[in-house]
Coordinates of C-alpha atoms and ligand atoms in Angstrom, one line a residue:
M1 CA -115.8 212.4 106.4
T2 CA -113.7 215.3 104.8
D3 CA -109.8 215.2 104.5
S4 CA -109.6 218.5 106.3
T5 CA -111.6 216.7 109.2
R6 CA -109.6 213.5 109.3
T7 CA -106.5 213.6 111.5
E8 CA -103.4 213.0 110.4
A9 CA -101.4 210.2 112.1
D10 CA -99.6 209.0 109.7
A11 CA -95.6 210.6 109.3
G12 CA -93.8 210.6 106.3
A13 CA -94.4 212.4 102.6
N14 CA -97.6 210.3 101.3
A15 CA -99.9 209.4 104.4
R16 CA -103.0 209.6 102.4
D17 CA -104.5 206.8 100.3
Q18 CA -104.3 207.3 97.0
R19 CA -106.5 204.7 96.1
G20 CA -109.6 205.6 96.5
S21 CA -111.7 207.9 98.6
R22 CA -111.5 206.1 101.8
H23 CA -108.0 206.1 103.9
K24 CA -105.7 203.0 105.0
D25 CA -106.8 202.8 108.2
T26 CA -110.5 202.7 107.3
L27 CA -109.7 200.1 104.5
I28 CA -107.5 197.4 106.9
G29 CA -110.8 197.6 109.3
H30 CA -112.9 196.3 106.2
A31 CA -111.0 194.8 103.5
A32 CA -112.6 190.9 102.6
R33 CA -115.2 190.6 105.3
D34 CA -118.2 188.8 104.8
P35 CA -120.5 188.0 107.4
V36 CA -123.5 187.1 105.5
R37 CA -121.8 184.4 104.7
F38 CA -120.4 183.8 108.1
S39 CA -123.8 183.4 110.0
G40 CA -122.9 187.2 110.6
M41 CA -119.9 186.8 112.1
V42 CA -117.2 189.8 111.2
N43 CA -114.7 186.8 111.0
P44 CA -114.6 184.1 108.5
P45 CA -113.7 181.2 110.9
V46 CA -111.4 178.7 110.3
F47 CA -111.9 176.5 107.6
R48 CA -110.2 172.8 107.6
G49 CA -110.5 170.7 104.6
S50 CA -108.2 168.6 102.2
T51 CA -111.3 167.7 99.9
V52 CA -113.8 169.7 98.1
L53 CA -116.7 167.5 96.8
F54 CA -118.4 168.7 93.5
E55 CA -121.7 168.4 92.7
D56 CA -121.1 165.7 89.7
T57 CA -118.0 164.1 87.7
A58 CA -118.6 166.7 84.4
T59 CA -118.2 170.2 87.4
Y60 CA -115.3 167.9 88.9
E61 CA -113.7 167.2 85.5
G62 CA -114.5 171.2 84.3
R63 CA -112.3 172.6 87.2
D64 CA -110.0 175.2 85.8
P65 CA -106.9 175.3 86.8
D66 CA -106.0 178.2 86.8
D67 CA -108.9 179.7 88.5
Y68 CA -107.2 180.1 92.0
K69 CA -110.1 182.1 93.9
V70 CA -112.4 178.9 93.9
V71 CA -112.3 176.9 96.5
R72 CA -111.0 172.7 94.5
Y73 CA -108.4 171.6 97.0
G74 CA -107.2 172.8 100.4
V75 CA -103.8 172.8 98.4
H76 CA -105.3 176.5 97.2
G77 CA -106.5 177.7 99.7
T78 CA -109.9 177.2 102.0
P79 CA -112.0 181.2 102.8
T80 CA -110.3 181.5 105.3
T81 CA -107.0 181.8 103.1
F82 CA -109.4 183.9 100.8
A83 CA -109.8 186.2 103.2
F84 CA -106.2 187.1 104.3
E85 CA -105.4 187.1 100.6
A86 CA -107.6 189.8 99.8
A87 CA -107.1 191.9 102.7
V88 CA -103.4 191.8 102.1
A89 CA -103.8 192.6 98.1
E90 CA -106.4 194.9 98.8
L91 CA -104.2 197.3 102.2
E92 CA -101.6 197.0 99.6
G93 CA -103.1 197.9 96.2
G94 CA -101.7 195.1 94.1
H95 CA -103.7 192.4 91.6
A96 CA -104.1 189.6 94.3
A97 CA -102.2 188.1 96.5
V98 CA -101.3 183.7 97.4
A99 CA -100.2 183.1 101.4
V100 CA -96.9 180.9 101.3
P101 CA -95.7 179.4 104.9
S102 CA -93.2 181.6 105.1
G103 CA -91.4 184.8 104.5
L104 CA -88.0 182.9 102.8
A105 CA -90.5 180.7 101.5
A106 CA -91.9 183.5 99.3
I107 CA -89.0 184.5 98.4
T108 CA -87.6 181.4 96.7
A109 CA -91.5 180.8 94.7
A110 CA -91.3 184.4 93.8
L111 CA -87.7 183.7 92.2
S112 CA -88.6 180.3 91.3
A113 CA -91.2 182.0 88.7
Y114 CA -88.7 184.1 87.0
A115 CA -85.5 182.1 87.2
K116 CA -85.2 179.9 84.6
Q117 CA -82.0 177.4 83.2
G118 CA -79.4 180.3 81.0
S119 CA -81.2 183.4 83.1
H120 CA -79.5 186.3 84.9
L121 CA -80.6 187.8 87.8
L122 CA -80.0 191.1 89.2
V123 CA -80.5 191.1 92.8
T124 CA -79.5 194.2 95.4
D125 CA -76.7 193.5 97.5
T126 CA -78.4 194.5 100.8
A127 CA -80.7 191.8 100.1
Y128 CA -82.2 189.4 103.4
G129 CA -79.3 186.6 104.6
P130 CA -81.0 183.5 103.3
T131 CA -82.6 184.9 99.8
R132 CA -78.6 185.2 99.2
N133 CA -78.3 181.6 100.3
F134 CA -80.8 181.0 97.9
C135 CA -79.2 182.6 95.4
D136 CA -76.5 181.3 95.7
K137 CA -76.7 177.6 96.4
R138 CA -79.8 176.7 94.4
L139 CA -80.1 179.0 91.6
A140 CA -76.5 178.4 90.6
S141 CA -77.3 175.3 91.0
W142 CA -80.0 175.2 88.6
G143 CA -78.0 177.6 85.5
V144 CA -79.1 180.9 86.8
D145 CA -76.6 183.6 86.3
V146 CA -77.1 185.8 89.8
E147 CA -75.3 189.1 89.8
Y148 CA -75.6 191.6 92.9
Y149 CA -76.0 194.9 92.1
D150 CA -75.1 198.2 94.2
P151 CA -78.6 198.8 95.9
A152 CA -77.9 202.7 95.4
I153 CA -77.8 201.8 91.5
G154 CA -80.9 203.7 90.7
S155 CA -81.3 204.3 87.1
G156 CA -77.8 203.0 86.3
I157 CA -79.3 199.5 86.6
D158 CA -79.7 200.0 83.4
A159 CA -76.2 199.3 82.0
L160 CA -76.7 195.9 83.8
I161 CA -79.4 194.6 82.1
R162 CA -79.0 191.7 79.7
P163 CA -81.5 190.1 77.1
Q164 CA -81.3 187.4 79.7
T165 CA -82.0 189.5 82.6
C166 CA -85.0 188.0 83.6
A167 CA -86.5 190.3 87.2
V168 CA -84.2 192.9 88.5
Y169 CA -85.3 191.7 92.8
C170 CA -84.8 194.8 95.4
E171 CA -85.4 194.8 98.9
A172 CA -85.2 198.7 100.6
P173 CA -84.1 199.6 103.1
G174 CA -81.8 196.9 102.3
S175 CA -81.6 193.9 105.3
M176 CA -79.3 194.6 108.4
T177 CA -77.3 197.6 106.7
F178 CA -81.0 199.9 105.9
E179 CA -79.9 200.7 102.7
M180 CA -82.4 203.0 100.9
Q181 CA -83.0 202.3 97.3
D182 CA -85.0 204.2 94.5
I183 CA -87.0 201.9 93.0
P184 CA -89.0 203.8 91.1
A185 CA -86.2 204.9 89.4
I186 CA -85.1 200.9 88.9
A187 CA -88.2 200.1 88.2
A188 CA -88.3 202.7 84.8
A189 CA -85.2 201.5 83.6
A190 CA -86.1 197.8 84.2
H191 CA -90.0 198.1 82.7
A192 CA -88.0 200.2 79.6
K193 CA -86.3 196.8 78.7
G194 CA -89.6 194.7 79.5
V195 CA -87.7 193.3 82.9
P196 CA -90.0 192.8 85.5
V197 CA -89.2 193.8 88.8
L198 CA -89.7 192.1 92.1
A199 CA -89.0 193.5 95.7
D200 CA -89.4 191.8 99.6
N201 CA -91.7 194.9 101.1
T202 CA -91.6 192.8 104.5
W203 CA -89.9 196.7 106.3
G204 CA -92.4 198.6 103.9
T205 CA -95.2 196.4 104.7
P206 CA -98.6 196.6 102.3
Y207 CA -99.1 199.3 105.4
F208 CA -95.9 202.0 104.8
F209 CA -94.9 201.1 101.3
R210 CA -97.7 201.1 98.4
A211 CA -95.1 198.6 96.0
F212 CA -96.9 199.2 92.7
D213 CA -97.4 202.8 92.9
H214 CA -94.0 203.4 93.2
G215 CA -92.8 200.6 89.9
V216 CA -92.9 197.1 91.7
D217 CA -94.7 193.5 90.1
V218 CA -93.9 191.5 92.7
S219 CA -94.1 192.3 96.2
I220 CA -92.9 190.1 98.5
H221 CA -94.2 189.9 102.5
A222 CA -92.7 187.9 105.8
G223 CA -96.4 188.0 107.1
T224 CA -94.2 186.5 110.1
K225 CA -93.4 189.9 111.0
Y226 CA -95.6 192.8 111.1
I227 CA -98.6 192.0 109.8
A228 CA -98.9 188.8 112.0
G229 CA -97.3 190.6 114.4
H230 CA -97.5 188.9 117.1
S231 CA -94.3 185.5 117.1
D232 CA -96.7 183.3 116.8
T233 CA -97.2 182.4 113.8
L234 CA -94.9 182.1 110.3
I235 CA -96.7 183.1 107.4
G236 CA -95.4 184.4 104.1
A237 CA -97.0 186.3 101.1
I238 CA -96.7 187.6 97.6
V239 CA -98.8 190.1 96.6
T240 CA -98.5 191.0 92.3
N241 CA -99.8 193.1 90.0
Q242 CA -102.0 192.1 87.3
A243 CA -99.4 190.3 84.7
N244 CA -97.5 189.1 86.7
W245 CA -100.5 187.2 89.5
L246 CA -100.3 183.5 87.2
P247 CA -96.4 183.2 86.6
V248 CA -96.1 183.3 90.3
R249 CA -99.1 181.8 91.6
R250 CA -98.4 178.4 89.4
S251 CA -94.9 179.5 90.9
V252 CA -96.5 178.5 94.2
A253 CA -98.7 175.5 93.0
D254 CA -96.4 173.8 91.2
L255 CA -93.7 173.9 94.8
G256 CA -96.8 172.3 96.6
M257 CA -97.1 175.7 98.8
C258 CA -99.7 175.5 101.3
V259 CA -100.7 177.7 104.2
S260 CA -103.0 176.5 107.3
P261 CA -105.9 177.7 107.9
D262 CA -105.2 178.8 110.9
D263 CA -102.2 180.6 110.7
C264 CA -104.0 182.5 107.8
W265 CA -106.5 183.3 110.5
L266 CA -103.6 184.8 113.3
A267 CA -102.6 186.6 110.3
L268 CA -105.5 188.4 109.4
R269 CA -106.1 189.0 112.9
G270 CA -103.2 190.9 112.7
L271 CA -103.3 192.5 109.7
R272 CA -106.4 193.9 111.4
T273 CA -104.6 196.4 113.9
I274 CA -101.5 196.9 111.4
G275 CA -101.7 200.1 111.8
V276 CA -101.6 200.8 114.7
R277 CA -98.8 199.0 115.7
M278 CA -96.8 200.6 113.2
R279 CA -97.8 203.9 113.8
H280 CA -96.7 203.6 117.5
Q281 CA -93.9 201.4 117.2
M282 CA -92.5 204.2 114.7
E283 CA -92.8 206.5 117.1
S284 CA -91.5 204.4 119.9
A285 CA -88.4 203.9 117.6
L286 CA -88.1 206.9 116.5
T287 CA -87.2 207.8 120.2
V288 CA -85.1 205.5 120.4
A289 CA -82.8 205.9 117.5
R290 CA -82.9 209.6 118.5
F291 CA -81.6 208.4 121.6
L292 CA -79.1 206.9 120.3
D293 CA -77.8 208.6 118.0
A294 CA -77.0 211.1 120.4
H295 CA -75.5 209.0 122.9
P296 CA -71.4 209.4 122.9
R297 CA -70.7 205.6 122.1
V298 CA -72.7 204.8 119.5
S299 CA -71.5 206.3 115.8
R300 CA -74.2 206.3 113.7
V301 CA -77.8 204.6 113.6
L302 CA -78.9 203.2 110.8
F303 CA -82.4 204.0 110.7
P304 CA -83.7 206.0 107.0
A305 CA -86.7 207.4 108.9
L306 CA -83.7 209.8 111.0
E307 CA -83.0 212.9 109.1
N308 CA -79.6 212.4 109.2
D309 CA -79.8 209.8 107.3
P310 CA -78.7 209.3 103.8
G311 CA -81.9 207.2 102.6
H312 CA -84.2 209.9 104.8
A313 CA -85.0 211.8 101.3
L314 CA -85.4 208.7 99.7
W315 CA -87.9 207.0 102.7
K316 CA -89.7 210.7 103.1
R317 CA -90.0 210.3 99.7
D318 CA -91.7 207.0 99.2
F319 CA -93.0 205.6 102.1
D320 CA -95.9 206.6 104.5
G321 CA -94.0 205.5 107.5
A322 CA -91.2 203.5 109.1
A323 CA -90.4 200.4 110.3
S324 CA -89.8 200.2 114.3
L325 CA -86.2 197.9 113.0
F326 CA -82.9 200.2 112.8
G327 CA -79.6 198.9 113.0
V328 CA -76.6 200.8 115.0
V329 CA -72.9 201.1 114.6
L330 CA -70.9 201.9 117.8
K331 CA -68.0 202.9 118.2
P332 CA -65.5 200.6 118.1
A333 CA -65.1 198.9 120.9
T334 CA -64.1 194.8 122.4
D335 CA -66.5 191.8 121.7
A336 CA -67.0 190.6 124.8
S337 CA -68.2 194.4 126.1
V338 CA -70.8 194.1 122.9
V339 CA -72.3 190.8 124.1
A340 CA -72.1 192.1 127.6
M341 CA -74.2 194.9 126.8
I342 CA -77.0 192.7 124.9
D343 CA -77.2 190.7 127.4
S344 CA -77.5 192.8 130.0
L345 CA -80.6 194.6 129.2
K346 CA -83.6 193.8 130.7
L347 CA -86.7 194.4 128.0
F348 CA -85.1 193.0 124.3
G349 CA -85.4 189.6 124.1
I350 CA -81.9 187.9 121.7
G351 CA -83.6 186.5 119.1
S352 CA -84.4 186.0 115.2
S353 CA -87.2 187.9 113.7
W354 CA -88.9 191.3 114.1
G355 CA -92.1 193.2 114.1
G356 CA -93.8 191.3 117.3
Y357 CA -94.9 193.4 120.1
E358 CA -92.0 192.9 121.8
S359 CA -88.5 194.5 121.9
L360 CA -85.3 192.4 120.2
A361 CA -81.4 193.2 120.1
I362 CA -79.0 191.1 118.8
R363 CA -75.7 192.0 116.9
A364 CA -75.2 192.3 113.5
K365 CA -72.0 190.5 112.5
M366 CA -72.5 188.6 109.2
I367 CA -72.9 190.4 106.3
T368 CA -72.2 189.5 103.3
R369 CA -71.2 191.5 100.2
T370 CA -69.9 191.1 96.9
A371 CA -70.8 194.0 94.6
T372 CA -69.9 196.9 96.7
P373 CA -68.0 197.2 100.0
W374 CA -70.0 197.6 104.3
R375 CA -67.0 198.2 106.5
P376 CA -68.5 200.3 109.5
E377 CA -66.0 201.9 112.1
G378 CA -67.6 200.2 114.9
P379 CA -69.7 196.4 116.2
M380 CA -73.2 196.2 114.8
V381 CA -76.3 195.6 117.0
R382 CA -80.0 195.3 115.5
I383 CA -82.8 196.8 117.1
H384 CA -86.3 195.9 117.1
V385 CA -88.8 198.0 119.2
G386 CA -91.9 196.6 120.0
L387 CA -95.0 198.6 122.4
E388 CA -93.5 198.7 125.1
H389 CA -92.8 202.9 126.4
P390 CA -89.7 203.7 125.1
G391 CA -88.9 205.7 128.4
D392 CA -88.2 202.3 129.7
L393 CA -86.5 200.9 126.5
V394 CA -84.1 204.5 126.7
D395 CA -83.6 203.7 130.6
D396 CA -82.6 200.2 129.7
L397 CA -80.2 201.2 126.7
E398 CA -78.9 203.2 129.0
Q399 CA -77.4 201.2 131.4
G400 CA -76.5 199.5 128.5
L401 CA -74.3 201.3 126.7
S402 CA -72.9 202.3 129.9
L403 CA -71.3 198.7 130.4
L404 CA -69.2 198.6 126.6
S405 CA -65.1 199.0 126.5
M406 CA -63.6 200.8 124.1
Q407 CA -61.1 199.2 122.1
Ligands
LIG1 C1 -87.3 187.8 108.4 C2 -87.0 188.0 106.9 C3 -87.5 187.2 105.8 C4 -87.6 186.0 106.3 O1 -89.4 185.5 106.7 P1 -89.6 184.2 107.5 O2 -91.3 184.3 107.7 O3 -88.7 184.3 108.8 O4 -89.1 183.5 106.7 C5 -87.9 187.5 104.7 N1 -87.1 188.9 103.8 C6 -87.3 189.8 105.4 C7 -86.4 191.3 104.9 C8 -87.0 189.7 106.5 O5 -86.3 190.2 107.4

């Protein structure tokens, strides 16, 4: 099939896969499959095991502690784990990936690989709340100087880098406020001073943001979200380039993190359909977001995929698509009426996490900022759009919004 006959289903600027002649949709279906090893079965089985037996003492004692691609002890992975890791790494275009128990575990293990006593860590002011908590509670107590920076800093990050800076941590768009970051500009400035760039790429996913093409050295995923995709699994993944593989992989091993083969299996199954789910959910999210943006009780929608979002140009330049998660700033309304609105929704569940097949709505209340102010003009709601028909979702929101009473 030539490029001209391929249907162009992807939105965004960089729809084509630049890593080879095949489209990423083809890649996800074929990555990390080895039926010859598994009696012809399309998918790898769930390998359960702690002890792995060796042929003799010499082989056992000759194990290479840094070879994380051989089966040597359950903690370091099974063929099921390796299949999931290889598929994620291949989709994102990284050197290798390691599976960890949750998205937060991916963050803490990755940061632990770099943050040492006396070092300085630059973290975006829009980082996921528990990331901030880990930095302020754990890293600070380990003697790490954590400094939060303006997410819009771009190449200006250069002025904040010190000789002790161990890493720059990004998240684009940021949690709750969905502010974009110029990751290539940040990475260029950081790399000029030899500082690695870590990014929480949960929103972008390995499918819609090819972190390594944009200067990221370590890409962090809450696989719990779109990768697993069905609200039934907690898992994380850290993907790295070659230079950063061993520090990150050793950190995961030192912390004793490992994932059940069942969860790896579920996450790999989810990954196979991430393309169709995400493209569909993105289209529905745009429909819902445009409806909200035009609604008289809504002040603005925080969604870089919308043309009027301040981060739209960066998103369009760097991303192949958008997650179906965005924020809504309402016009000033009473707290009680916002609660009544959310509680009245029939199709939007109230709960943490996102990236599943079902829609969710919560208030976005606790937003901690220290580097730059965030003063929304009204109450904020976070919406996740699932696989339901967007027309039904719009109807549900329409009746909910009618309950808002202005202050
Ligand atoms: C949910 C989330 C995480 C954490 O993932 P868990 O698997 O729930 O620990 C990390 N980063 C972002 C941006 C998230 O939204």
